[in-house]
mmCIF file of C-alpha atoms in Angstrom:
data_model
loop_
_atom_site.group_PDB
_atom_site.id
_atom_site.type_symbol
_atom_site.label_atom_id
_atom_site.label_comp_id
_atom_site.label_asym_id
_atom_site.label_seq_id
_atom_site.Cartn_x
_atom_site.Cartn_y
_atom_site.Cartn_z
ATOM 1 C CA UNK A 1 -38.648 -16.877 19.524
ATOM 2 C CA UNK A 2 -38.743 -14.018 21.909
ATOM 3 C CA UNK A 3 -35.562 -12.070 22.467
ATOM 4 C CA UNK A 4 -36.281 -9.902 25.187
ATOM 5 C CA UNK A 5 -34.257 -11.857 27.600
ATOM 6 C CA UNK A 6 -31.166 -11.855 25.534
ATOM 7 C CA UNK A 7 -30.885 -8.791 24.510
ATOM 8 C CA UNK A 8 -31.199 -7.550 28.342
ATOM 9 C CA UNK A 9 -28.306 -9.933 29.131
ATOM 10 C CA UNK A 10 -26.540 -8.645 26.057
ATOM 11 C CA UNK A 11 -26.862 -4.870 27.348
ATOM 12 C CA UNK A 12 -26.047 -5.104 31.279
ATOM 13 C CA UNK A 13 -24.103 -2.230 31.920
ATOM 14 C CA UNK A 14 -26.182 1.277 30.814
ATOM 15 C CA UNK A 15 -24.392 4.449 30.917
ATOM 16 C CA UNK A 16 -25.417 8.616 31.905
ATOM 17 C CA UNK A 17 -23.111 11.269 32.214
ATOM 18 C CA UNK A 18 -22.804 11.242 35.423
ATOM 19 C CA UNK A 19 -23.772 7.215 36.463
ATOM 20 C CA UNK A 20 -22.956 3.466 35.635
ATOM 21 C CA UNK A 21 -26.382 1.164 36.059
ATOM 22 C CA UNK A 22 -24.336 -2.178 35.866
ATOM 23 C CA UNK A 23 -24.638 -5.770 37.586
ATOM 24 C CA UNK A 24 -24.563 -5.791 41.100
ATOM 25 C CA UNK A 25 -21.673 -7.763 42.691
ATOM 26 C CA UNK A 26 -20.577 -9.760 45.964
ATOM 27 C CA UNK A 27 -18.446 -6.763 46.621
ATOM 28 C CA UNK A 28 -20.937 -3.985 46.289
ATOM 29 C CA UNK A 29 -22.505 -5.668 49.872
ATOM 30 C CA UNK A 30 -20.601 -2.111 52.190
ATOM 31 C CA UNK A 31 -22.113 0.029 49.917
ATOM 32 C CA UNK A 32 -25.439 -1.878 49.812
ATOM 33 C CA UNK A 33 -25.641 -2.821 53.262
ATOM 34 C CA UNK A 34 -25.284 1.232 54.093
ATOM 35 C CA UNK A 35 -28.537 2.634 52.597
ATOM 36 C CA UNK A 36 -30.153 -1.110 52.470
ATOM 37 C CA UNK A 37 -29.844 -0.814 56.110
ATOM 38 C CA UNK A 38 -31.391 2.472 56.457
ATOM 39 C CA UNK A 39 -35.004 2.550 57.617
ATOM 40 C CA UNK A 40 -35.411 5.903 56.284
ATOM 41 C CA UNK A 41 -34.309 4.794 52.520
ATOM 42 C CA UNK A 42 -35.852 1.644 52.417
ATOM 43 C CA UNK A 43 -39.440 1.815 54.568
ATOM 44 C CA UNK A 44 -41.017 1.888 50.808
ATOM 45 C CA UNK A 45 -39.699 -0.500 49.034
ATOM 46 C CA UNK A 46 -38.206 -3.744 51.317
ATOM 47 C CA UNK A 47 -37.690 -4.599 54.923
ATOM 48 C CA UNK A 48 -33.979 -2.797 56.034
ATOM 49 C CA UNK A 49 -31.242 -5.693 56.079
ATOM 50 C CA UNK A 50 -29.825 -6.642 59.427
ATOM 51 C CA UNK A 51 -26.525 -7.112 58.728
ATOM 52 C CA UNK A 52 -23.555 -7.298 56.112
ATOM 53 C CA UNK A 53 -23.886 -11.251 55.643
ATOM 54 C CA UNK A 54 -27.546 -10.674 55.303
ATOM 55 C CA UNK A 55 -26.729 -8.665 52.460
ATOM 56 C CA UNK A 56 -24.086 -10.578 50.726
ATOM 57 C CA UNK A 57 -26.915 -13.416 51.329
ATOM 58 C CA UNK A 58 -29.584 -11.605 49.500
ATOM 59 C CA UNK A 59 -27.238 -10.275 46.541
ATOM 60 C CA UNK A 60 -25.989 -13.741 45.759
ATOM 61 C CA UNK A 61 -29.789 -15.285 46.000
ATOM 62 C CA UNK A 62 -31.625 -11.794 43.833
ATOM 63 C CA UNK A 63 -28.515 -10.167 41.996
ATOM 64 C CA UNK A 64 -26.049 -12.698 41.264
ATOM 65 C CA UNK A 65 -28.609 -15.947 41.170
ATOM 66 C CA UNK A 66 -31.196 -13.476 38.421
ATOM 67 C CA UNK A 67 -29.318 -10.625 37.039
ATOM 68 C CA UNK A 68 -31.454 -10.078 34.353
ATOM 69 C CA UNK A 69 -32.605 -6.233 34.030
ATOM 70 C CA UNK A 70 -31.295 -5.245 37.357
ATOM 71 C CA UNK A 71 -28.562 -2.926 37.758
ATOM 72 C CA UNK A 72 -26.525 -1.173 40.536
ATOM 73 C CA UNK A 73 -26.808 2.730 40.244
ATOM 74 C CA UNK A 74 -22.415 2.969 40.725
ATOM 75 C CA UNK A 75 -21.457 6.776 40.591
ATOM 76 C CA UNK A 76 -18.944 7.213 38.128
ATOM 77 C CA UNK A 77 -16.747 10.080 40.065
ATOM 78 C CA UNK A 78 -15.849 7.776 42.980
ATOM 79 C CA UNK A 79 -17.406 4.593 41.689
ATOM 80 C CA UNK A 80 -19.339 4.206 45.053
ATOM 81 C CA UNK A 81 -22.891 1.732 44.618
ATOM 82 C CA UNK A 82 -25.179 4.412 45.674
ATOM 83 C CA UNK A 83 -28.820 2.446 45.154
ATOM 84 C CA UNK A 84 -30.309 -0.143 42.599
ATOM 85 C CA UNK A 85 -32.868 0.268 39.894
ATOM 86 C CA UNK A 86 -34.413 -2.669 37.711
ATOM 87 C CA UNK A 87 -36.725 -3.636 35.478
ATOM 88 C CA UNK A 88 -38.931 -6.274 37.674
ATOM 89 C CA UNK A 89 -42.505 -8.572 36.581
ATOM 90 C CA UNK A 90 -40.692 -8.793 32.898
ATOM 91 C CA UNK A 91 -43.477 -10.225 30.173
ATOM 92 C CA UNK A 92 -41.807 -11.265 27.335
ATOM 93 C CA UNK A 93 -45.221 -12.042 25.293
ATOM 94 C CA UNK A 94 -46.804 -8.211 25.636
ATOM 95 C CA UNK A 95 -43.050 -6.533 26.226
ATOM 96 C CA UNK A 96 -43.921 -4.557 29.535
ATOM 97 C CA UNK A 97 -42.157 -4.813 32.694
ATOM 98 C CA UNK A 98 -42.402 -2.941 36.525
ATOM 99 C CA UNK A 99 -39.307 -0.270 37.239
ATOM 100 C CA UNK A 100 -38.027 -0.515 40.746
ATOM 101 C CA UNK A 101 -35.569 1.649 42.619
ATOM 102 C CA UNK A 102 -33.839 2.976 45.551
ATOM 103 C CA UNK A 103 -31.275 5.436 46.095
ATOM 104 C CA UNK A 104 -29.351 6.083 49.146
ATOM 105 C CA UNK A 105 -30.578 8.984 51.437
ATOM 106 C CA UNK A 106 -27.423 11.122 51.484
ATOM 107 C CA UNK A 107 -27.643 11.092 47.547
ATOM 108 C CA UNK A 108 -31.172 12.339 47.312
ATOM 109 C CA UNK A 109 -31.812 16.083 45.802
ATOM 110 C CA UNK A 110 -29.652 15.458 43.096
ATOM 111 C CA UNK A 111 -31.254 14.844 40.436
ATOM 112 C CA UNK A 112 -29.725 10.880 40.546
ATOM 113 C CA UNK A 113 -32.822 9.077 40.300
ATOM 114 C CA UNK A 114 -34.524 10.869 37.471
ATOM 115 C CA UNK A 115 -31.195 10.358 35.894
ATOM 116 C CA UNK A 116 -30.877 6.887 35.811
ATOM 117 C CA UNK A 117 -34.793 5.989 35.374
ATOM 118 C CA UNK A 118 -34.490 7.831 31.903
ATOM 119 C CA UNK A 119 -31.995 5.538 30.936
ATOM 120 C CA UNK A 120 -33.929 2.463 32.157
ATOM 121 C CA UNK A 121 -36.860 4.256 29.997
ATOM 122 C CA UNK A 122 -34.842 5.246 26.817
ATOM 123 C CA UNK A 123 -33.156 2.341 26.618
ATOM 124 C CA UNK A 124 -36.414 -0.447 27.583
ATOM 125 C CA UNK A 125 -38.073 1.902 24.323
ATOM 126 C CA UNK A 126 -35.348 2.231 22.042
ATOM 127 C CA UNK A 127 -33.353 -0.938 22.485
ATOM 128 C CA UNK A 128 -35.278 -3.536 24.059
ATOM 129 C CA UNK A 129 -38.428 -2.185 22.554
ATOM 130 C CA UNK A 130 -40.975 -2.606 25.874
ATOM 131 C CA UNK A 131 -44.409 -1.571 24.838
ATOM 132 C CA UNK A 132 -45.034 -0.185 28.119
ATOM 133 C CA UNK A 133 -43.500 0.365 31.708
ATOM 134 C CA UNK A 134 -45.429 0.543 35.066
ATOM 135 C CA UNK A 135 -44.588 1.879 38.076
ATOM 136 C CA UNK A 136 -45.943 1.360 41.486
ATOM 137 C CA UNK A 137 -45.330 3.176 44.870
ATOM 138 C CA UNK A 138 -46.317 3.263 48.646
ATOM 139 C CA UNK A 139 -49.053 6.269 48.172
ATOM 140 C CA UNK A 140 -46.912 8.108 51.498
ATOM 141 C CA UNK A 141 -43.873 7.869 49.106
ATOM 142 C CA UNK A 142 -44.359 11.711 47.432
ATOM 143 C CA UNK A 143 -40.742 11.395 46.327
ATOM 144 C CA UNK A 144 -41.490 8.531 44.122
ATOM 145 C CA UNK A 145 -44.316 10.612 42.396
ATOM 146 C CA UNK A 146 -42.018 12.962 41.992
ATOM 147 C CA UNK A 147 -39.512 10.933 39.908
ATOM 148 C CA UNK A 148 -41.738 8.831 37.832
ATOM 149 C CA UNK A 149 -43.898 12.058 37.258
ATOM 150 C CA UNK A 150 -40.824 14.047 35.998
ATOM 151 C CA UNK A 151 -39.795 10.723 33.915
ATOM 152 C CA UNK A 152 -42.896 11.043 31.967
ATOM 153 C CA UNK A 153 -45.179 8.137 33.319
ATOM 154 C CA UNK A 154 -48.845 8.965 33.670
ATOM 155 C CA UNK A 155 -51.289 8.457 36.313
ATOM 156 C CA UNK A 156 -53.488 4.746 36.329
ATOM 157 C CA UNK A 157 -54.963 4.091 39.223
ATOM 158 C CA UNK A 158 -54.938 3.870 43.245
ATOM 159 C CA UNK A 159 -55.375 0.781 44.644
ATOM 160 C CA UNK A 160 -56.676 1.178 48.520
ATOM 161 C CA UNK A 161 -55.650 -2.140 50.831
ATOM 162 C CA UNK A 162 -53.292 -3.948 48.447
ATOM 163 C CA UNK A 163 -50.563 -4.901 50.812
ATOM 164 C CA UNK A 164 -49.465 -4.610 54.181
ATOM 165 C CA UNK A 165 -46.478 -1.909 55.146
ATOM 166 C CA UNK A 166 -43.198 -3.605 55.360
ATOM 167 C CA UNK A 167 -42.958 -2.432 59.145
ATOM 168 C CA UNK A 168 -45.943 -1.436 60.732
ATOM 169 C CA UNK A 169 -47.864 -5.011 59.537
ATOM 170 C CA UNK A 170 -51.341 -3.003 60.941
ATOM 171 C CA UNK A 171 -51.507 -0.422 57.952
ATOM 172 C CA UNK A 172 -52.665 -1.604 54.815
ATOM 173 C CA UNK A 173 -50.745 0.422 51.806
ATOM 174 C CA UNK A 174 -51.981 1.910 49.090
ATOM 175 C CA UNK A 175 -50.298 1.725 46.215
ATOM 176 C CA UNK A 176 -50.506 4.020 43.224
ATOM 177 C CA UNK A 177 -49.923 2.528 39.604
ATOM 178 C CA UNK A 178 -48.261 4.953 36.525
ATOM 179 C CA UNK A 179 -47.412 3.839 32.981
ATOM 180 C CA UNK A 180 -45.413 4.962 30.440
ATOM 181 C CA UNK A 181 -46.632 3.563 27.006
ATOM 182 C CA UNK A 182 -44.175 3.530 23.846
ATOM 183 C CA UNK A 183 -46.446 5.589 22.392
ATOM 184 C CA UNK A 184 -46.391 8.341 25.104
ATOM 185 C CA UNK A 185 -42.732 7.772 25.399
ATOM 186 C CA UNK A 186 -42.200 8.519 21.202
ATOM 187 C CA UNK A 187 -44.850 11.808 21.863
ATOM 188 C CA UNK A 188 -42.751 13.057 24.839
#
Protein backbone atom coordinates (compact mmCIF):
# COMPACT_ATOMS: atom_id res chain seq x y z
CA UNK A 1 0.00 0.00 0.00
CA UNK A 2 0.97 3.49 -0.87
CA UNK A 3 1.32 5.98 1.94
CA UNK A 4 1.74 9.12 0.34
CA UNK A 5 -1.69 10.27 1.16
CA UNK A 6 -1.40 9.60 4.81
CA UNK A 7 1.50 10.80 5.62
CA UNK A 8 0.46 14.31 3.91
CA UNK A 9 -2.65 14.24 6.14
CA UNK A 10 -0.43 13.24 9.03
CA UNK A 11 1.92 16.42 8.42
CA UNK A 12 -0.64 19.41 7.64
CA UNK A 13 0.74 22.19 9.32
CA UNK A 14 4.68 22.94 8.02
CA UNK A 15 6.64 25.45 9.79
CA UNK A 16 9.66 28.45 8.68
CA UNK A 17 10.95 30.95 10.82
CA UNK A 18 9.08 33.39 9.86
CA UNK A 19 5.60 31.42 8.35
CA UNK A 20 2.87 28.74 9.23
CA UNK A 21 1.77 26.70 5.80
CA UNK A 22 -1.32 25.07 7.58
CA UNK A 23 -5.02 24.07 6.45
CA UNK A 24 -6.98 26.67 5.15
CA UNK A 25 -10.21 27.45 7.09
CA UNK A 26 -13.89 28.95 6.72
CA UNK A 27 -12.47 31.87 8.58
CA UNK A 28 -9.41 32.63 6.56
CA UNK A 29 -12.27 33.81 3.64
CA UNK A 30 -11.26 38.24 4.68
CA UNK A 31 -7.91 37.44 4.28
CA UNK A 32 -8.44 35.27 1.16
CA UNK A 33 -11.02 37.20 -0.41
CA UNK A 34 -8.38 40.39 -0.20
CA UNK A 35 -5.55 39.24 -2.54
CA UNK A 36 -7.99 36.40 -4.17
CA UNK A 37 -9.84 39.36 -5.28
CA UNK A 38 -7.01 41.20 -6.67
CA UNK A 39 -6.59 41.10 -10.44
CA UNK A 40 -3.10 42.06 -10.12
CA UNK A 41 -2.21 38.90 -7.70
CA UNK A 42 -4.21 36.46 -9.25
CA UNK A 43 -4.27 37.16 -13.38
CA UNK A 44 -1.71 33.99 -13.36
CA UNK A 45 -2.98 31.58 -11.58
CA UNK A 46 -7.21 31.70 -11.26
CA UNK A 47 -10.01 33.98 -12.24
CA UNK A 48 -10.22 36.94 -9.16
CA UNK A 49 -13.28 35.96 -6.81
CA UNK A 50 -16.26 38.25 -6.85
CA UNK A 51 -17.16 38.37 -3.57
CA UNK A 52 -16.69 37.14 0.17
CA UNK A 53 -19.46 34.28 -0.16
CA UNK A 54 -17.81 33.37 -3.36
CA UNK A 55 -14.89 32.72 -1.41
CA UNK A 56 -16.18 31.00 1.60
CA UNK A 57 -17.97 28.92 -1.38
CA UNK A 58 -14.80 27.94 -3.03
CA UNK A 59 -12.77 27.21 0.34
CA UNK A 60 -15.42 24.86 1.62
CA UNK A 61 -15.72 23.04 -2.05
CA UNK A 62 -11.27 23.06 -2.72
CA UNK A 63 -9.84 23.56 0.94
CA UNK A 64 -12.11 22.15 3.36
CA UNK A 65 -13.92 19.38 0.87
CA UNK A 66 -9.75 18.14 -0.31
CA UNK A 67 -7.26 19.39 2.10
CA UNK A 68 -4.76 17.14 1.21
CA UNK A 69 -1.23 18.93 0.48
CA UNK A 70 -2.64 22.37 0.44
CA UNK A 71 -1.79 24.84 2.92
CA UNK A 72 -2.49 28.54 3.80
CA UNK A 73 0.83 30.63 3.86
CA UNK A 74 -0.46 32.36 7.73
CA UNK A 75 2.35 34.85 8.86
CA UNK A 76 3.35 34.00 12.15
CA UNK A 77 3.95 37.80 13.56
CA UNK A 78 0.28 38.79 13.14
CA UNK A 79 -1.09 35.46 12.04
CA UNK A 80 -2.71 37.17 8.94
CA UNK A 81 -3.44 34.35 5.71
CA UNK A 82 -1.28 36.13 3.33
CA UNK A 83 -1.54 33.53 0.08
CA UNK A 84 -1.76 29.64 -0.43
CA UNK A 85 0.75 27.18 -1.71
CA UNK A 86 0.06 23.34 -2.43
CA UNK A 87 1.16 20.45 -3.74
CA UNK A 88 -1.52 19.85 -6.76
CA UNK A 89 -1.74 16.64 -9.74
CA UNK A 90 -0.40 14.28 -6.66
CA UNK A 91 0.74 10.61 -8.24
CA UNK A 92 1.01 8.34 -5.65
CA UNK A 93 2.46 5.40 -8.04
CA UNK A 94 5.74 7.56 -9.43
CA UNK A 95 5.70 10.07 -6.12
CA UNK A 96 5.68 13.49 -8.10
CA UNK A 97 3.26 16.16 -7.72
CA UNK A 98 2.70 20.07 -9.34
CA UNK A 99 3.56 23.10 -6.63
CA UNK A 100 1.09 25.90 -6.83
CA UNK A 101 1.09 29.29 -5.18
CA UNK A 102 0.05 32.76 -4.66
CA UNK A 103 0.99 35.38 -2.38
CA UNK A 104 -0.71 38.57 -1.77
CA UNK A 105 0.66 41.70 -3.63
CA UNK A 106 1.45 43.92 -0.64
CA UNK A 107 3.65 40.93 0.69
CA UNK A 108 5.73 40.53 -2.41
CA UNK A 109 9.69 41.53 -2.21
CA UNK A 110 10.09 39.75 0.79
CA UNK A 111 11.51 36.95 0.32
CA UNK A 112 7.90 35.03 1.48
CA UNK A 113 7.47 32.89 -1.37
CA UNK A 114 10.90 31.42 -1.74
CA UNK A 115 10.45 30.86 1.91
CA UNK A 116 7.66 28.76 2.05
CA UNK A 117 8.28 26.80 -1.43
CA UNK A 118 11.55 25.45 0.30
CA UNK A 119 9.58 24.02 2.85
CA UNK A 120 7.02 22.50 0.43
CA UNK A 121 10.43 21.19 -1.33
CA UNK A 122 12.40 20.00 1.81
CA UNK A 123 9.75 18.54 3.29
CA UNK A 124 7.92 16.64 -0.22
CA UNK A 125 12.02 15.21 -0.36
CA UNK A 126 12.78 14.48 3.05
CA UNK A 127 9.49 13.42 4.55
CA UNK A 128 7.11 12.46 2.03
CA UNK A 129 9.87 11.30 -0.21
CA UNK A 130 8.42 12.79 -3.87
CA UNK A 131 10.75 11.70 -6.57
CA UNK A 132 10.22 14.80 -8.35
CA UNK A 133 8.26 18.22 -8.30
CA UNK A 134 7.09 20.28 -11.37
CA UNK A 135 6.26 23.56 -11.70
CA UNK A 136 4.35 25.39 -14.30
CA UNK A 137 3.76 29.18 -14.96
CA UNK A 138 2.03 31.75 -17.33
CA UNK A 139 5.41 32.48 -19.50
CA UNK A 140 4.45 36.66 -18.73
CA UNK A 141 4.73 35.59 -15.02
CA UNK A 142 8.82 36.57 -14.62
CA UNK A 143 8.17 36.56 -10.88
CA UNK A 144 7.33 32.97 -10.85
CA UNK A 145 10.70 32.18 -12.68
CA UNK A 146 12.14 33.96 -10.28
CA UNK A 147 10.99 31.87 -7.27
CA UNK A 148 11.09 28.43 -8.62
CA UNK A 149 14.55 29.38 -10.22
CA UNK A 150 15.96 30.52 -6.80
CA UNK A 151 14.19 27.23 -5.22
CA UNK A 152 16.37 25.12 -7.30
CA UNK A 153 13.97 23.71 -10.07
CA UNK A 154 15.44 23.46 -13.54
CA UNK A 155 14.26 24.42 -16.84
CA UNK A 156 11.94 21.55 -19.06
CA UNK A 157 10.24 22.88 -21.58
CA UNK A 158 7.85 25.73 -23.13
CA UNK A 159 4.76 24.75 -24.23
CA UNK A 160 3.31 27.50 -26.92
CA UNK A 161 -0.86 27.47 -27.04
CA UNK A 162 -1.63 25.25 -24.04
CA UNK A 163 -4.43 27.18 -22.50
CA UNK A 164 -6.36 30.15 -22.78
CA UNK A 165 -5.58 33.35 -20.27
CA UNK A 166 -7.94 33.38 -17.42
CA UNK A 167 -9.16 36.97 -18.61
CA UNK A 168 -8.42 37.93 -21.92
CA UNK A 169 -10.05 34.32 -23.41
CA UNK A 170 -8.28 35.62 -27.05
CA UNK A 171 -4.56 34.94 -25.91
CA UNK A 172 -3.45 31.57 -25.82
CA UNK A 173 -0.73 31.12 -22.77
CA UNK A 174 2.28 29.68 -22.78
CA UNK A 175 3.24 27.90 -20.12
CA UNK A 176 6.75 27.04 -19.03
CA UNK A 177 7.40 23.61 -17.17
CA UNK A 178 10.55 23.27 -14.32
CA UNK A 179 11.38 20.21 -12.22
CA UNK A 180 13.11 19.57 -9.33
CA UNK A 181 14.23 15.83 -9.19
CA UNK A 182 15.26 14.16 -5.71
CA UNK A 183 18.30 13.71 -7.13
CA UNK A 184 18.97 17.42 -7.99
CA UNK A 185 17.35 18.30 -4.76
CA UNK A 186 20.10 15.80 -2.61
CA UNK A 187 23.06 17.57 -5.13
CA UNK A 188 21.83 21.12 -4.29
Amino acid sequence: MNDLILLLASHPVLETDRLLLRPIRLSDAPDMFEFASDIETTKFVFKAYKSLAETQSIIASQFLAHPIGKYGIELKENHKMIGMISYNRINEATRTAEVGYTLNKNYRGRGIMPEALNQLVETGFELFKFNSLLAVYDELNSASSKVIEKCGFKYLYTDPYSRFDFYDEDRLVTDVFYRLTKEDYTTK
